[in-house]
């Protein structure tokens, strides 16, 4: 991710040094920076504090959006109003004691090179940006966690009675329990994410302490060294260089001297504005800014682009202005940077020329004055050009800082809009939850109605089965009486024709019984296929199967006995036809058997109709269950 501009990053870095609430609480007993070494902080074990403890420590900071404690205000010190109220800057004794103590404490602090200082500052800026991003993520995840906790409370309150009633109906799935488990899983995931972010934020804050401590020690060491040297009256140090910046260009050099009123080029002014462009930070800030600023930032950049292409002076040819683009803007900034580097090289060349001019003491005064005048003219023109470029760069930098401030404000407004959107989604979620409860109540009513219909159909089916069994018993008794009647006829008639007729009638009855057995077997197979998805009484099916097997066995035995004892079927039919009384009795028995079979068919059709109605009710229940699951899925998507 491209780094922001140095000014904006320095502002965030200074704010982060003032607002570190959790570290300020946990390290409140430390009296100085040295009592809490950065090396020990960076190497502290991560397991010393778990995520739960860290999250509890950040709870208060999350509630106030990591604003931190309000700054102190000291009206007696207008230059530094954020100093302690007990400080009196006008008291010379108090200030002398503070300065002496600070100089004494900063004696052993290490002084870094400019490259190391820039590296530490960039590291602080990067860590500060990551800390701010992690804080925002932690605040958002905390809101998600609170919403998940509220959803879990909705599912756990008052749901035991409904789960018990639905469990008594034998349903395979319990949607209420599944939803509560899902809400619990979401809550656990949100808490785990919050704990991970808290641990990450804790680690980043610990890592930030090390470069901050090094920079503070470097700053204190530099100020201590320059202050001690300045108090010696501006005397040069061992290497011939002064110790304070104020005396850097006013000391005496054995190789040559410069008059006190002589205009000497201050090389510090060359790096005062363009040191922030080192490392491509300005370019990266310009490239990064349009991605998140919007129309206002783009307008600011275009305005800066127009400022970098002013209209030509009178008598000068106006060059065509290139259209605005991020690449062109970056190229222009790089061009300004290269121009400043070129001017720096020119400055060094001029300094060498001045040094050479000082060493040429054997030349005449006129030659030296002329050459010095030329050099001073060149130096003044270079300083004027450099001042112009510096002013332009400072203007660009201020404009960029203003644009980035507007970007941060717009991001804050987006965060507020996101929070309001979360509240609206929470309200919609409550509405959908109420609708889901209404649908669940309706589904329970339909399930109760289906259970009542199921019980009534079971009663009707039991009655049909009992009546069917009675009809079968009557049929069996009728068959028995007919056999007895045939036996009586056999006894009445001593001839073989009567006995053959009785056996023929018995055979015909057996055939009818066999047809009935086939019909009952087909009905039984249909009933078995229709009731395969439900619980069927195993004992009743076994009894029917045994009854069918017994009837089939009796028919087979009777047929075998008839075939073995008497003649062929045609002969027996002829003998039966020759006896009208037996034929009449057989016709009567056939009619009774047909009527019984018709009644059984009617009962079977009624049972089948009841099963169809039951299947329709089950389909309606499945449809309502699917609608409920669709609503639950929609509810999950909304979450």
JSON list of N, CA and C in Angstrom, two decimals, residues 210-270:
[
{"chain": "A", "resi": 210, "resn": "UNK", "atom": "N", "xyz": [9.32, 0.85, 20.09]},
{"chain": "A", "resi": 210, "resn": "UNK", "atom": "CA", "xyz": [10.77, 0.80, 19.84]},
{"chain": "A", "resi": 210, "resn": "UNK", "atom": "C", "xyz": [11.26, 1.96, 18.98]},
{"chain": "A", "resi": 211, "resn": "UNK", "atom": "N", "xyz": [10.69, 2.21, 17.77]},
{"chain": "A", "resi": 211, "resn": "UNK", "atom": "CA", "xyz": [11.18, 3.37, 17.00]},
{"chain": "A", "resi": 211, "resn": "UNK", "atom": "C", "xyz": [10.86, 4.70, 17.66]},
{"chain": "A", "resi": 212, "resn": "UNK", "atom": "N", "xyz": [9.73, 4.79, 18.38]},
{"chain": "A", "resi": 212, "resn": "UNK", "atom": "CA", "xyz": [9.43, 6.03, 19.09]},
{"chain": "A", "resi": 212, "resn": "UNK", "atom": "C", "xyz": [10.48, 6.32, 20.15]},
{"chain": "A", "resi": 213, "resn": "UNK", "atom": "N", "xyz": [10.85, 5.28, 20.88]},
{"chain": "A", "resi": 213, "resn": "UNK", "atom": "CA", "xyz": [11.87, 5.47, 21.92]},
{"chain": "A", "resi": 213, "resn": "UNK", "atom": "C", "xyz": [13.21, 5.89, 21.32]},
{"chain": "A", "resi": 214, "resn": "UNK", "atom": "N", "xyz": [13.57, 5.24, 20.20]},
{"chain": "A", "resi": 214, "resn": "UNK", "atom": "CA", "xyz": [14.84, 5.60, 19.55]},
{"chain": "A", "resi": 214, "resn": "UNK", "atom": "C", "xyz": [14.83, 7.04, 19.06]},
{"chain": "A", "resi": 215, "resn": "UNK", "atom": "N", "xyz": [13.70, 7.47, 18.46]},
{"chain": "A", "resi": 215, "resn": "UNK", "atom": "CA", "xyz": [13.61, 8.85, 17.97]},
{"chain": "A", "resi": 215, "resn": "UNK", "atom": "C", "xyz": [13.64, 9.85, 19.12]},
{"chain": "A", "resi": 216, "resn": "UNK", "atom": "N", "xyz": [12.92, 9.54, 20.20]},
{"chain": "A", "resi": 216, "resn": "UNK", "atom": "CA", "xyz": [12.93, 10.45, 21.35]},
{"chain": "A", "resi": 216, "resn": "UNK", "atom": "C", "xyz": [14.33, 10.56, 21.95]},
{"chain": "A", "resi": 217, "resn": "UNK", "atom": "N", "xyz": [15.02, 9.43, 22.09]},
{"chain": "A", "resi": 217, "resn": "UNK", "atom": "CA", "xyz": [16.38, 9.49, 22.61]},
{"chain": "A", "resi": 217, "resn": "UNK", "atom": "C", "xyz": [17.31, 10.25, 21.67]},
{"chain": "A", "resi": 218, "resn": "UNK", "atom": "N", "xyz": [17.14, 10.04, 20.35]},
{"chain": "A", "resi": 218, "resn": "UNK", "atom": "CA", "xyz": [17.96, 10.79, 19.40]},
{"chain": "A", "resi": 218, "resn": "UNK", "atom": "C", "xyz": [17.69, 12.29, 19.51]},
{"chain": "A", "resi": 219, "resn": "UNK", "atom": "N", "xyz": [16.42, 12.66, 19.57]},
{"chain": "A", "resi": 219, "resn": "UNK", "atom": "CA", "xyz": [16.07, 14.09, 19.67]},
{"chain": "A", "resi": 219, "resn": "UNK", "atom": "C", "xyz": [16.63, 14.69, 20.95]},
{"chain": "A", "resi": 220, "resn": "UNK", "atom": "N", "xyz": [16.47, 13.96, 22.07]},
{"chain": "A", "resi": 220, "resn": "UNK", "atom": "CA", "xyz": [16.99, 14.47, 23.34]},
{"chain": "A", "resi": 220, "resn": "UNK", "atom": "C", "xyz": [18.52, 14.57, 23.30]},
{"chain": "A", "resi": 221, "resn": "UNK", "atom": "N", "xyz": [19.19, 13.57, 22.69]},
{"chain": "A", "resi": 221, "resn": "UNK", "atom": "CA", "xyz": [20.64, 13.63, 22.60]},
{"chain": "A", "resi": 221, "resn": "UNK", "atom": "C", "xyz": [21.14, 14.79, 21.76]},
{"chain": "A", "resi": 222, "resn": "UNK", "atom": "N", "xyz": [20.46, 15.03, 20.61]},
{"chain": "A", "resi": 222, "resn": "UNK", "atom": "CA", "xyz": [20.85, 16.16, 19.75]},
{"chain": "A", "resi": 222, "resn": "UNK", "atom": "C", "xyz": [20.67, 17.48, 20.49]},
{"chain": "A", "resi": 223, "resn": "UNK", "atom": "N", "xyz": [19.52, 17.66, 21.13]},
{"chain": "A", "resi": 223, "resn": "UNK", "atom": "CA", "xyz": [19.28, 18.91, 21.85]},
{"chain": "A", "resi": 223, "resn": "UNK", "atom": "C", "xyz": [20.26, 19.08, 23.00]},
{"chain": "A", "resi": 224, "resn": "UNK", "atom": "N", "xyz": [20.58, 17.99, 23.68]},
{"chain": "A", "resi": 224, "resn": "UNK", "atom": "CA", "xyz": [21.55, 18.08, 24.78]},
{"chain": "A", "resi": 224, "resn": "UNK", "atom": "C", "xyz": [22.93, 18.49, 24.28]},
{"chain": "A", "resi": 225, "resn": "UNK", "atom": "N", "xyz": [23.36, 17.89, 23.16]},
{"chain": "A", "resi": 225, "resn": "UNK", "atom": "CA", "xyz": [24.69, 18.19, 22.63]},
{"chain": "A", "resi": 225, "resn": "UNK", "atom": "C", "xyz": [24.77, 19.64, 22.14]},
{"chain": "A", "resi": 226, "resn": "UNK", "atom": "N", "xyz": [23.77, 20.07, 21.37]},
{"chain": "A", "resi": 226, "resn": "UNK", "atom": "CA", "xyz": [23.80, 21.44, 20.83]},
{"chain": "A", "resi": 226, "resn": "UNK", "atom": "C", "xyz": [23.64, 22.47, 21.93]},
{"chain": "A", "resi": 227, "resn": "UNK", "atom": "N", "xyz": [22.85, 22.16, 22.96]},
{"chain": "A", "resi": 227, "resn": "UNK", "atom": "CA", "xyz": [22.66, 23.12, 24.04]},
{"chain": "A", "resi": 227, "resn": "UNK", "atom": "C", "xyz": [23.94, 23.29, 24.86]},
{"chain": "A", "resi": 228, "resn": "UNK", "atom": "N", "xyz": [24.64, 22.18, 25.10]},
{"chain": "A", "resi": 228, "resn": "UNK", "atom": "CA", "xyz": [25.91, 22.27, 25.84]},
{"chain": "A", "resi": 228, "resn": "UNK", "atom": "C", "xyz": [26.95, 23.07, 25.05]},
{"chain": "A", "resi": 229, "resn": "UNK", "atom": "N", "xyz": [27.00, 22.84, 23.75]},
{"chain": "A", "resi": 229, "resn": "UNK", "atom": "CA", "xyz": [27.99, 23.54, 22.92]},
{"chain": "A", "resi": 229, "resn": "UNK", "atom": "C", "xyz": [27.67, 25.02, 22.80]},
{"chain": "A", "resi": 230, "resn": "UNK", "atom": "N", "xyz": [26.35, 25.32, 22.71]},
{"chain": "A", "resi": 230, "resn": "UNK", "atom": "CA", "xyz": [25.96, 26.72, 22.58]},
{"chain": "A", "resi": 230, "resn": "UNK", "atom": "C", "xyz": [26.30, 27.51, 23.83]},
{"chain": "A", "resi": 231, "resn": "UNK", "atom": "N", "xyz": [26.28, 26.85, 24.99]},
{"chain": "A", "resi": 231, "resn": "UNK", "atom": "CA", "xyz": [26.57, 27.57, 26.23]},
{"chain": "A", "resi": 231, "resn": "UNK", "atom": "C", "xyz": [28.05, 27.92, 26.37]},
{"chain": "A", "resi": 232, "resn": "UNK", "atom": "N", "xyz": [28.91, 27.32, 25.53]},
{"chain": "A", "resi": 232, "resn": "UNK", "atom": "CA", "xyz": [30.34, 27.62, 25.60]},
{"chain": "A", "resi": 232, "resn": "UNK", "atom": "C", "xyz": [30.73, 28.86, 24.81]},
{"chain": "A", "resi": 233, "resn": "UNK", "atom": "N", "xyz": [29.75, 29.58, 24.28]},
{"chain": "A", "resi": 233, "resn": "UNK", "atom": "CA", "xyz": [30.06, 30.83, 23.58]},
{"chain": "A", "resi": 233, "resn": "UNK", "atom": "C", "xyz": [30.35, 30.65, 22.12]},
{"chain": "A", "resi": 234, "resn": "UNK", "atom": "N", "xyz": [29.83, 29.57, 21.54]},
{"chain": "A", "resi": 234, "resn": "UNK", "atom": "CA", "xyz": [30.00, 29.39, 20.10]},
{"chain": "A", "resi": 234, "resn": "UNK", "atom": "C", "xyz": [31.37, 28.89, 19.72]},
{"chain": "A", "resi": 235, "resn": "UNK", "atom": "N", "xyz": [32.15, 28.31, 20.67]},
{"chain": "A", "resi": 235, "resn": "UNK", "atom": "CA", "xyz": [33.46, 27.79, 20.33]},
{"chain": "A", "resi": 235, "resn": "UNK", "atom": "C", "xyz": [33.35, 26.52, 19.51]},
{"chain": "A", "resi": 236, "resn": "UNK", "atom": "N", "xyz": [34.34, 26.32, 18.64]},
{"chain": "A", "resi": 236, "resn": "UNK", "atom": "CA", "xyz": [34.31, 25.16, 17.75]},
{"chain": "A", "resi": 236, "resn": "UNK", "atom": "C", "xyz": [34.64, 23.91, 18.54]},
{"chain": "A", "resi": 237, "resn": "UNK", "atom": "N", "xyz": [34.17, 22.78, 18.03]},
{"chain": "A", "resi": 237, "resn": "UNK", "atom": "CA", "xyz": [34.44, 21.49, 18.67]},
{"chain": "A", "resi": 237, "resn": "UNK", "atom": "C", "xyz": [35.79, 20.97, 18.20]},
{"chain": "A", "resi": 238, "resn": "UNK", "atom": "N", "xyz": [36.07, 19.71, 18.52]},
{"chain": "A", "resi": 238, "resn": "UNK", "atom": "CA", "xyz": [37.40, 19.17, 18.25]},
{"chain": "A", "resi": 238, "resn": "UNK", "atom": "C", "xyz": [37.69, 19.13, 16.76]},
{"chain": "A", "resi": 239, "resn": "UNK", "atom": "N", "xyz": [36.75, 18.83, 15.96]},
{"chain": "A", "resi": 239, "resn": "UNK", "atom": "CA", "xyz": [36.98, 18.73, 14.52]},
{"chain": "A", "resi": 239, "resn": "UNK", "atom": "C", "xyz": [36.93, 20.05, 13.80]},
{"chain": "A", "resi": 240, "resn": "UNK", "atom": "N", "xyz": [36.82, 21.15, 14.52]},
{"chain": "A", "resi": 240, "resn": "UNK", "atom": "CA", "xyz": [36.72, 22.44, 13.87]},
{"chain": "A", "resi": 240, "resn": "UNK", "atom": "C", "xyz": [35.31, 22.83, 13.53]},
{"chain": "A", "resi": 241, "resn": "UNK", "atom": "N", "xyz": [34.32, 21.95, 13.78]},
{"chain": "A", "resi": 241, "resn": "UNK", "atom": "CA", "xyz": [32.91, 22.26, 13.47]},
{"chain": "A", "resi": 241, "resn": "UNK", "atom": "C", "xyz": [32.22, 22.68, 14.75]},
{"chain": "A", "resi": 242, "resn": "UNK", "atom": "N", "xyz": [31.29, 23.58, 14.67]},
{"chain": "A", "resi": 242, "resn": "UNK", "atom": "CA", "xyz": [30.57, 24.01, 15.86]},
{"chain": "A", "resi": 242, "resn": "UNK", "atom": "C", "xyz": [29.60, 22.92, 16.31]},
{"chain": "A", "resi": 243, "resn": "UNK", "atom": "N", "xyz": [29.11, 23.03, 17.53]},
{"chain": "A", "resi": 243, "resn": "UNK", "atom": "CA", "xyz": [28.18, 22.04, 18.04]},
{"chain": "A", "resi": 243, "resn": "UNK", "atom": "C", "xyz": [26.74, 22.40, 17.85]},
{"chain": "A", "resi": 244, "resn": "UNK", "atom": "N", "xyz": [26.44, 23.68, 17.61]},
{"chain": "A", "resi": 244, "resn": "UNK", "atom": "CA", "xyz": [25.04, 24.08, 17.47]},
{"chain": "A", "resi": 244, "resn": "UNK", "atom": "C", "xyz": [24.78, 24.55, 16.06]},
{"chain": "A", "resi": 245, "resn": "UNK", "atom": "N", "xyz": [23.55, 24.38, 15.56]},
{"chain": "A", "resi": 245, "resn": "UNK", "atom": "CA", "xyz": [23.24, 24.85, 14.21]},
{"chain": "A", "resi": 245, "resn": "UNK", "atom": "C", "xyz": [23.34, 26.36, 14.07]},
{"chain": "A", "resi": 246, "resn": "UNK", "atom": "N", "xyz": [23.16, 27.09, 15.20]},
{"chain": "A", "resi": 246, "resn": "UNK", "atom": "CA", "xyz": [23.18, 28.55, 15.10]},
{"chain": "A", "resi": 246, "resn": "UNK", "atom": "C", "xyz": [24.57, 29.06, 14.73]},
{"chain": "A", "resi": 247, "resn": "UNK", "atom": "N", "xyz": [25.62, 28.32, 15.13]},
{"chain": "A", "resi": 247, "resn": "UNK", "atom": "CA", "xyz": [26.98, 28.80, 14.89]},
{"chain": "A", "resi": 247, "resn": "UNK", "atom": "C", "xyz": [27.67, 28.05, 13.77]},
{"chain": "A", "resi": 248, "resn": "UNK", "atom": "N", "xyz": [26.92, 27.30, 12.94]},
{"chain": "A", "resi": 248, "resn": "UNK", "atom": "CA", "xyz": [27.53, 26.47, 11.91]},
{"chain": "A", "resi": 248, "resn": "UNK", "atom": "C", "xyz": [28.19, 27.31, 10.84]},
{"chain": "A", "resi": 249, "resn": "UNK", "atom": "N", "xyz": [27.65, 28.48, 10.52]},
{"chain": "A", "resi": 249, "resn": "UNK", "atom": "CA", "xyz": [28.18, 29.30, 9.43]},
{"chain": "A", "resi": 249, "resn": "UNK", "atom": "C", "xyz": [28.77, 30.62, 9.94]},
{"chain": "A", "resi": 250, "resn": "UNK", "atom": "N", "xyz": [29.09, 30.69, 11.25]},
{"chain": "A", "resi": 250, "resn": "UNK", "atom": "CA", "xyz": [29.66, 31.92, 11.80]},
{"chain": "A", "resi": 250, "resn": "UNK", "atom": "C", "xyz": [31.01, 31.69, 12.47]},
{"chain": "A", "resi": 251, "resn": "UNK", "atom": "N", "xyz": [31.51, 30.42, 12.46]},
{"chain": "A", "resi": 251, "resn": "UNK", "atom": "CA", "xyz": [32.80, 30.20, 13.13]},
{"chain": "A", "resi": 251, "resn": "UNK", "atom": "C", "xyz": [33.93, 30.54, 12.16]},
{"chain": "A", "resi": 252, "resn": "UNK", "atom": "N", "xyz": [35.16, 30.65, 12.73]},
{"chain": "A", "resi": 252, "resn": "UNK", "atom": "CA", "xyz": [36.35, 31.02, 11.95]},
{"chain": "A", "resi": 252, "resn": "UNK", "atom": "C", "xyz": [37.02, 29.77, 11.44]},
{"chain": "A", "resi": 253, "resn": "UNK", "atom": "N", "xyz": [37.39, 29.80, 10.20]},
{"chain": "A", "resi": 253, "resn": "UNK", "atom": "CA", "xyz": [38.07, 28.69, 9.54]},
{"chain": "A", "resi": 253, "resn": "UNK", "atom": "C", "xyz": [39.53, 29.09, 9.31]},
{"chain": "A", "resi": 254, "resn": "UNK", "atom": "N", "xyz": [40.48, 28.24, 9.71]},
{"chain": "A", "resi": 254, "resn": "UNK", "atom": "CA", "xyz": [41.90, 28.63, 9.50]},
{"chain": "A", "resi": 254, "resn": "UNK", "atom": "C", "xyz": [42.23, 28.84, 8.05]},
{"chain": "A", "resi": 255, "resn": "UNK", "atom": "N", "xyz": [41.56, 28.19, 7.15]},
{"chain": "A", "resi": 255, "resn": "UNK", "atom": "CA", "xyz": [41.89, 28.32, 5.73]},
{"chain": "A", "resi": 255, "resn": "UNK", "atom": "C", "xyz": [41.37, 29.59, 5.12]},
{"chain": "A", "resi": 256, "resn": "UNK", "atom": "N", "xyz": [40.51, 30.29, 5.71]},
{"chain": "A", "resi": 256, "resn": "UNK", "atom": "CA", "xyz": [39.92, 31.50, 5.16]},
{"chain": "A", "resi": 256, "resn": "UNK", "atom": "C", "xyz": [38.89, 32.04, 6.11]},
{"chain": "A", "resi": 257, "resn": "UNK", "atom": "N", "xyz": [38.45, 33.26, 5.93]},
{"chain": "A", "resi": 257, "resn": "UNK", "atom": "CA", "xyz": [37.49, 33.90, 6.82]},
{"chain": "A", "resi": 257, "resn": "UNK", "atom": "C", "xyz": [36.42, 34.55, 5.98]},
{"chain": "A", "resi": 258, "resn": "UNK", "atom": "N", "xyz": [35.29, 34.68, 6.63]},
{"chain": "A", "resi": 258, "resn": "UNK", "atom": "CA", "xyz": [34.14, 35.33, 6.00]},
{"chain": "A", "resi": 258, "resn": "UNK", "atom": "C", "xyz": [33.67, 36.41, 6.94]},
{"chain": "A", "resi": 259, "resn": "UNK", "atom": "N", "xyz": [33.37, 37.52, 6.40]},
{"chain": "A", "resi": 259, "resn": "UNK", "atom": "CA", "xyz": [32.93, 38.65, 7.21]},
{"chain": "A", "resi": 259, "resn": "UNK", "atom": "C", "xyz": [31.59, 38.34, 7.84]},
{"chain": "A", "resi": 260, "resn": "UNK", "atom": "N", "xyz": [31.31, 38.94, 9.01]},
{"chain": "A", "resi": 260, "resn": "UNK", "atom": "CA", "xyz": [30.03, 38.64, 9.66]},
{"chain": "A", "resi": 260, "resn": "UNK", "atom": "C", "xyz": [28.84, 39.06, 8.84]},
{"chain": "A", "resi": 261, "resn": "UNK", "atom": "N", "xyz": [28.92, 40.11, 8.11]},
{"chain": "A", "resi": 261, "resn": "UNK", "atom": "CA", "xyz": [27.77, 40.56, 7.33]},
{"chain": "A", "resi": 261, "resn": "UNK", "atom": "C", "xyz": [27.68, 39.96, 5.96]},
{"chain": "A", "resi": 262, "resn": "UNK", "atom": "N", "xyz": [28.59, 39.03, 5.64]},
{"chain": "A", "resi": 262, "resn": "UNK", "atom": "CA", "xyz": [28.60, 38.47, 4.29]},
{"chain": "A", "resi": 262, "resn": "UNK", "atom": "C", "xyz": [27.44, 37.51, 4.10]},
{"chain": "A", "resi": 263, "resn": "UNK", "atom": "N", "xyz": [26.85, 37.56, 2.93]},
{"chain": "A", "resi": 263, "resn": "UNK", "atom": "CA", "xyz": [25.67, 36.74, 2.63]},
{"chain": "A", "resi": 263, "resn": "UNK", "atom": "C", "xyz": [26.15, 35.35, 2.23]},
{"chain": "A", "resi": 264, "resn": "UNK", "atom": "N", "xyz": [26.02, 34.41, 3.16]},
{"chain": "A", "resi": 264, "resn": "UNK", "atom": "CA", "xyz": [26.43, 33.02, 2.91]},
{"chain": "A", "resi": 264, "resn": "UNK", "atom": "C", "xyz": [25.18, 32.18, 2.68]},
{"chain": "A", "resi": 265, "resn": "UNK", "atom": "N", "xyz": [25.25, 31.33, 1.67]},
{"chain": "A", "resi": 265, "resn": "UNK", "atom": "CA", "xyz": [24.10, 30.45, 1.32]},
{"chain": "A", "resi": 265, "resn": "UNK", "atom": "C", "xyz": [23.90, 29.40, 2.42]},
{"chain": "A", "resi": 266, "resn": "UNK", "atom": "N", "xyz": [22.71, 29.33, 2.94]},
{"chain": "A", "resi": 266, "resn": "UNK", "atom": "CA", "xyz": [22.36, 28.38, 4.00]},
{"chain": "A", "resi": 266, "resn": "UNK", "atom": "C", "xyz": [21.90, 27.08, 3.34]},
{"chain": "A", "resi": 267, "resn": "UNK", "atom": "N", "xyz": [22.73, 26.06, 3.44]},
{"chain": "A", "resi": 267, "resn": "UNK", "atom": "CA", "xyz": [22.38, 24.80, 2.77]},
{"chain": "A", "resi": 267, "resn": "UNK", "atom": "C", "xyz": [21.21, 24.10, 3.45]},
{"chain": "A", "resi": 268, "resn": "UNK", "atom": "N", "xyz": [20.85, 24.42, 4.69]},
{"chain": "A", "resi": 268, "resn": "UNK", "atom": "CA", "xyz": [19.72, 23.76, 5.33]},
{"chain": "A", "resi": 268, "resn": "UNK", "atom": "C", "xyz": [18.41, 24.07, 4.64]},
{"chain": "A", "resi": 269, "resn": "UNK", "atom": "N", "xyz": [18.34, 25.28, 4.02]},
{"chain": "A", "resi": 269, "resn": "UNK", "atom": "CA", "xyz": [17.09, 25.64, 3.34]},
{"chain": "A", "resi": 269, "resn": "UNK", "atom": "C", "xyz": [16.83, 24.77, 2.12]},
{"chain": "A", "resi": 270, "resn": "UNK", "atom": "N", "xyz": [17.88, 24.15, 1.58]},
{"chain": "A", "resi": 270, "resn": "UNK", "atom": "CA", "xyz": [17.68, 23.31, 0.39]},
{"chain": "A", "resi": 270, "resn": "UNK", "atom": "C", "xyz": [16.95, 22.02, 0.73]}
]
